[in-house]
XYZ file of C-alpha atoms in Angstrom:
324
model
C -26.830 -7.338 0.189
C -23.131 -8.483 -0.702
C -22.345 -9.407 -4.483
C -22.037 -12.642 -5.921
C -19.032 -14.340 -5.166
C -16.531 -14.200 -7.963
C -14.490 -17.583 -9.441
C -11.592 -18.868 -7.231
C -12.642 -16.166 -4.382
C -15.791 -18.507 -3.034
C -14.905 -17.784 0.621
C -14.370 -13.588 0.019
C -17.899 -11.341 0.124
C -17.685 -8.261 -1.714
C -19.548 -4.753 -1.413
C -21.395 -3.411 -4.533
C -21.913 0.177 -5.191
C -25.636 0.400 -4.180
C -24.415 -1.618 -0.659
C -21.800 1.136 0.032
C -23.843 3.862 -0.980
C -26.616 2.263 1.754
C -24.041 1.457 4.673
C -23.092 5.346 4.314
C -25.949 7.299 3.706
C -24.331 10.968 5.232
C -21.825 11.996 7.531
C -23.450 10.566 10.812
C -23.516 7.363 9.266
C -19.539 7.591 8.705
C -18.325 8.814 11.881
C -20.784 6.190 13.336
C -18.832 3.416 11.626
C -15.474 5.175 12.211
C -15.750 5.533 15.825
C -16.502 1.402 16.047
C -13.870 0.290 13.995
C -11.269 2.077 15.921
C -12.631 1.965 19.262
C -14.196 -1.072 19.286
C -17.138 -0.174 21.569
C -14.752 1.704 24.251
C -14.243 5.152 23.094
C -10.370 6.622 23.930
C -8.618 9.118 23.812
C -6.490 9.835 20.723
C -3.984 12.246 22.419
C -3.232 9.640 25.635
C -5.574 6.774 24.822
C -7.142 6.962 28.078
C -10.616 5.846 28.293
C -11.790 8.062 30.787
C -13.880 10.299 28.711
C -16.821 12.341 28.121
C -19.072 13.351 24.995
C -18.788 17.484 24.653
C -20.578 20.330 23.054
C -17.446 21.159 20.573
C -18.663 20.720 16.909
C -15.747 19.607 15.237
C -13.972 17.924 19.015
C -16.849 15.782 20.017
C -15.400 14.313 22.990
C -13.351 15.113 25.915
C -10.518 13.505 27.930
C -10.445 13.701 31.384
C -7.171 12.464 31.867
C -5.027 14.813 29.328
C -7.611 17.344 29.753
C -7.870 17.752 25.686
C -10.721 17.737 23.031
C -10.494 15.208 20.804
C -12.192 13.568 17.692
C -12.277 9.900 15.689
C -9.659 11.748 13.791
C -7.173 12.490 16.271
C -4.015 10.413 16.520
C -4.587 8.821 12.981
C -3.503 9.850 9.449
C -7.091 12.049 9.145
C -6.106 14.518 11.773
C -6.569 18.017 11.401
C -8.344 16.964 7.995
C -11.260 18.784 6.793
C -12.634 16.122 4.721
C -15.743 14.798 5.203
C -15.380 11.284 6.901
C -17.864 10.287 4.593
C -15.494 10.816 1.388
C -12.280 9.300 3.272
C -14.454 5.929 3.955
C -15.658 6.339 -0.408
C -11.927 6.437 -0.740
C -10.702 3.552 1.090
C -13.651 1.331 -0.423
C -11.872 2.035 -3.709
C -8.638 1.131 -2.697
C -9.401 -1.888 -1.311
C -11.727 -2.583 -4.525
C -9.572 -1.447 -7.077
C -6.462 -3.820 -7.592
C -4.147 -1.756 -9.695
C -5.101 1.058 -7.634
C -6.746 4.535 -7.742
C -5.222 7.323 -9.409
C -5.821 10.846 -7.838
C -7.123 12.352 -10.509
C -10.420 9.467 -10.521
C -10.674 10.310 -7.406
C -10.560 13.838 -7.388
C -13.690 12.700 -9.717
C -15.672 10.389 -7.807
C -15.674 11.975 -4.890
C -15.556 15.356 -5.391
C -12.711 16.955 -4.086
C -9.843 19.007 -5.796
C -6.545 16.976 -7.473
C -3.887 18.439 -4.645
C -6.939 17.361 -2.202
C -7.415 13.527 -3.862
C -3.147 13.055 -4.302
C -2.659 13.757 -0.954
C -5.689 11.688 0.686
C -3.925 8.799 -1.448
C -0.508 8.913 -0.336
C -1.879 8.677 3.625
C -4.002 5.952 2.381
C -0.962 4.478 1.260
C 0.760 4.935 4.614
C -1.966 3.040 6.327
C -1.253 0.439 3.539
C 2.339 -0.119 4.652
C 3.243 -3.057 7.021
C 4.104 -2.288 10.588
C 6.755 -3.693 12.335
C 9.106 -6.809 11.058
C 8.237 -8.995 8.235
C 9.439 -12.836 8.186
C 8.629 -15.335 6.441
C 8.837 -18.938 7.054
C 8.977 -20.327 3.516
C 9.592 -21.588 0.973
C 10.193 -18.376 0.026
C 9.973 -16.522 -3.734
C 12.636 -13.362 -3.994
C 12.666 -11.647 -7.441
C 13.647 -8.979 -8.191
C 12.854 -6.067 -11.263
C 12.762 -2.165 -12.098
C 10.139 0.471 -12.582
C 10.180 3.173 -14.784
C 8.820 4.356 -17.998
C 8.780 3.153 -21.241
C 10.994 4.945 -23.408
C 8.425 4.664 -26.293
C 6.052 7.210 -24.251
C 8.470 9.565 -23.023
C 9.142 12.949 -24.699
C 12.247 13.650 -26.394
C 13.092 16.468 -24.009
C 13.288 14.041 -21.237
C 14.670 11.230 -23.118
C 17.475 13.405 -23.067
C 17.351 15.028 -19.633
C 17.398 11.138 -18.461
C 20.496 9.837 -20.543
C 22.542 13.180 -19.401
C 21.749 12.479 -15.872
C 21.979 8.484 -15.706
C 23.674 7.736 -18.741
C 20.889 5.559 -20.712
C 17.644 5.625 -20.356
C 17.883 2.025 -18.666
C 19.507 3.192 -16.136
C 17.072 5.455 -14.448
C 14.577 3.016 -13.519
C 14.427 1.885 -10.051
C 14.995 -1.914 -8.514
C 12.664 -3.380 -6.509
C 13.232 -6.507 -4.647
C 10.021 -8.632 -3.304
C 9.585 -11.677 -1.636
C 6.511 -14.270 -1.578
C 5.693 -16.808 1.243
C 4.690 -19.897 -0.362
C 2.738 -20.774 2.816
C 0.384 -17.557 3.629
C 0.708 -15.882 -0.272
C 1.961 -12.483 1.648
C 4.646 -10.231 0.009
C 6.776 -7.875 1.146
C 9.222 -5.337 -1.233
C 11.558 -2.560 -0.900
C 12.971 -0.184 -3.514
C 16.740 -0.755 -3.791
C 19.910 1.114 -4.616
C 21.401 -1.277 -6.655
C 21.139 -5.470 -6.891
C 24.138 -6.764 -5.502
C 24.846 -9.133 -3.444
C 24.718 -7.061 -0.132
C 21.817 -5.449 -0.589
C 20.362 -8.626 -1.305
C 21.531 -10.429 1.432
C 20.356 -8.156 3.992
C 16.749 -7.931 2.334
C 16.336 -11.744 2.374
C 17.640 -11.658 5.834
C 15.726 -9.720 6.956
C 12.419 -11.027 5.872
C 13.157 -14.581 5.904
C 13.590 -16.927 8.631
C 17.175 -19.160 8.538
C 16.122 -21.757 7.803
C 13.183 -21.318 5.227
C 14.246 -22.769 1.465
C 14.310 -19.658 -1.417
C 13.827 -20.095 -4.878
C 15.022 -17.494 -7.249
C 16.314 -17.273 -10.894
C 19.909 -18.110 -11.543
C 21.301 -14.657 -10.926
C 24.441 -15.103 -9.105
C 23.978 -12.557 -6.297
C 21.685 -15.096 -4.551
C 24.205 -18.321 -4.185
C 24.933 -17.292 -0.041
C 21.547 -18.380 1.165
C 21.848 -22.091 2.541
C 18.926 -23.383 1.577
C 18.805 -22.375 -1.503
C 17.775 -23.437 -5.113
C 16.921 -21.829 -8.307
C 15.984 -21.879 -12.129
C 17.758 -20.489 -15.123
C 15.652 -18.295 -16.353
C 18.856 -17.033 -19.444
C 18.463 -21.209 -20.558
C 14.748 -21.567 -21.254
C 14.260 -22.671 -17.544
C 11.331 -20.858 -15.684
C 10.023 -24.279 -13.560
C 11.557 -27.612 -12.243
C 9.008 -29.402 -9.778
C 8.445 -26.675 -6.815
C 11.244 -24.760 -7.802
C 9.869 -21.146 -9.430
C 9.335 -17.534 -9.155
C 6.280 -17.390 -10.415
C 4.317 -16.407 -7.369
C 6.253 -13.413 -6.863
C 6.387 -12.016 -10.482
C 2.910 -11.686 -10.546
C 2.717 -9.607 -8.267
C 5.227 -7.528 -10.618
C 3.146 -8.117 -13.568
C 0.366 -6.110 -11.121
C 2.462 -3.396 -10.327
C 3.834 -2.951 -13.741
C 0.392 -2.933 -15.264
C -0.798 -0.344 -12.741
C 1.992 2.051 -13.424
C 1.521 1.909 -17.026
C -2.568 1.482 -17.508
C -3.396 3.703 -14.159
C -0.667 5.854 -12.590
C 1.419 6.459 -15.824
C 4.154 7.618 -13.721
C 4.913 6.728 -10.456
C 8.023 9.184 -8.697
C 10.872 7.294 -7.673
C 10.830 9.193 -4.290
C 7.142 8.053 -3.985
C 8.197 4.674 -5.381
C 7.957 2.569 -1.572
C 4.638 4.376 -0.637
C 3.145 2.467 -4.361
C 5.187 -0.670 -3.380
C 3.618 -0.593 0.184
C 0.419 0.288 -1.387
C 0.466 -2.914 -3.513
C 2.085 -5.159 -0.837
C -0.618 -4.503 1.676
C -3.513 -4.874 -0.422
C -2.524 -7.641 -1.763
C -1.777 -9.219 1.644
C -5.351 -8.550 2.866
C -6.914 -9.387 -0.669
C -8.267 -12.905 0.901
C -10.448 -11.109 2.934
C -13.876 -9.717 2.519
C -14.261 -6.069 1.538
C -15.915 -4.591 4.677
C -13.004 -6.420 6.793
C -9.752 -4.886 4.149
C -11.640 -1.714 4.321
C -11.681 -2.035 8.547
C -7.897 -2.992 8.385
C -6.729 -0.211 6.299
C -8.846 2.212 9.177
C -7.092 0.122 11.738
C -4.268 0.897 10.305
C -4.568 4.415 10.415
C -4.353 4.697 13.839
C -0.875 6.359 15.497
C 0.395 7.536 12.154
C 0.885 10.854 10.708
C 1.772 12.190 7.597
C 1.608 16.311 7.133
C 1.343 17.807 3.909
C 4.648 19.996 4.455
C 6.693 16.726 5.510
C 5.389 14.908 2.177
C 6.219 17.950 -0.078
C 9.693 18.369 1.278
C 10.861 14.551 1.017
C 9.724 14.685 -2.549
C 10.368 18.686 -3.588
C 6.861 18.424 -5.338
C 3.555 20.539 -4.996
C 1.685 17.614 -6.966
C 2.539 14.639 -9.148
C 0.751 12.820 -11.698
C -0.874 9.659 -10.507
């Protein structure tokens, strides 16, 4: 039975623990559900996608393709391949995701559902890729862009790397990241990108290219943002944070999120890692409308035709493990 449905959401059904812990009652039960949300009642082949195929005698390869000649599994072809995790756990772990707003740090996890921290960080970070949008982003409008940095609070930090961070940026300041975002006013869906810097290029080419020509922005007063034509802002240095329609407000709550989630759940968040928490946030936050059992089939839909190895994620961030 679904939960009660929660103020302002009177449209959205929810899953409680008891529900979850009856729709998967042991591994069977998982796959079961696994194999119909990605094949939708026609079972293919993840190596060719043919549907030509056959049920086999191979424990862990199930199934066989007569096309590509190759055993295959639910796994294959999506970000659980070659994973030895019980599909049972991977479907616990996207139910928190899509459950927990400021997110799910590895080591809870690595708690809940029983598997080591390396185990839990890097089931999170392929959640997180199935998270991130696919293909081109544009919005209509009116359109929010803000933008803001990430980074810890100097108040938490130890002196030792007070000090390795004001040698190697200058200030302290200095080494947090930018993010840019930007809020349909129409659908509520956000998009973001970490940032080199906020100048007027770089901010110019974001807005382009997630916002159609003609759609209206709002932003603050910052200068960087007088090229777009339809245009208008509020001066946020003068007291000035709404005139009729025209605000940001929309998009800095979804910053207040982030922010709270980096400082009450993840504590630190790597700036190399910084786009797969951005994604992360972005995506559930575009499916947050929805009810539970559908964000949780989307984020499994999602998973499909991506691929990210252990080795690959090490060497882009020259980590064995992180704290988040």
């Amino acid at each position: 039975m679904n939960m009660a449905k929660g103020p302002g959401k009177s449209h959205r059904k929810g899953i409680s623990l008891l529900t979850m812990a009856k729709m998967f009652p042991d591994e069977a039960a998982a796959t079961k559900w696994f194999e119909g949300v990605m094949w939708q009642g026609e079972r293919c082949c993840g190596h060719c996608g043919s549907v030509r195929t056959t049920e086999a005698s191979h424990a862990k390869m199930p199934y066989w393709c007569s096309d590509c000649r190759s055993y295959f599994s639910v796994r294959t072809g999506t970000i659980m391949e070659r994973s030895k995790i019980p599909l049972l756990k991977w479907a616990w772990a996207i139910y928190l995701n899509c459950t927990s707003l400021k997110g799910v740090a590895a080591m809870k996890l690595h708690r809940d559902i029983e598997v080591s921290y390396p185990t839990a960080w890097f089931m999170q970070h392929r959640i997180r890729e199935a998270f991130a949008a696919e293909g081109p982003v544009v919005f209509a409008g009116p359109v929010e862009i803000d933008e803001t940095y990430v980074g810890g609070s100097a108040k938490s930090m130890h002196a030792a790397q007070k000090k390795k961070l004001k040698e190697e940026h200058g200030s302290i300041s200095a080494s947090k990241a930018m993010v840019v975002g930007a809020k349909d006013r129409k659908t509520g869906k956000v998009v973001a990108r970490v940032i080199d810097k906020g100048d007027s290029p770089m901010l110019h080419g974001f807005i382009e290219s997630h916002t159609d020509p003609s759609a209206t922005v709002f932003t603050d007063g910052a200068s960087v943002y007088k090229f777009w034509f339809n245009h208008e802002s509020v001066n946020h240095s003068a007291g000035e944070f709404v005139r009729g329609i025209v605000h940001t407000q929309g998009v800095e709550s979804f910053w207040s999120m982030l922010k709270r989630a980096h400082k009450g759940v993840f504590h630190r968040m790597s700036a190399k890692h910084l786009q797969r928490y951005v994604d992360e946030f972005s995506g559930r936050h575009n499916i947050r409308d929805r009810d539970t059992i559908d964000q949780m089939r989307h984020v499994v839909a999602q998973m499909v035709g991506k691929r990210l190895k252990y080795r690959d994620l090490i060497a882009e961030t020259g980590e064995s493990s992180v704290a988040t």
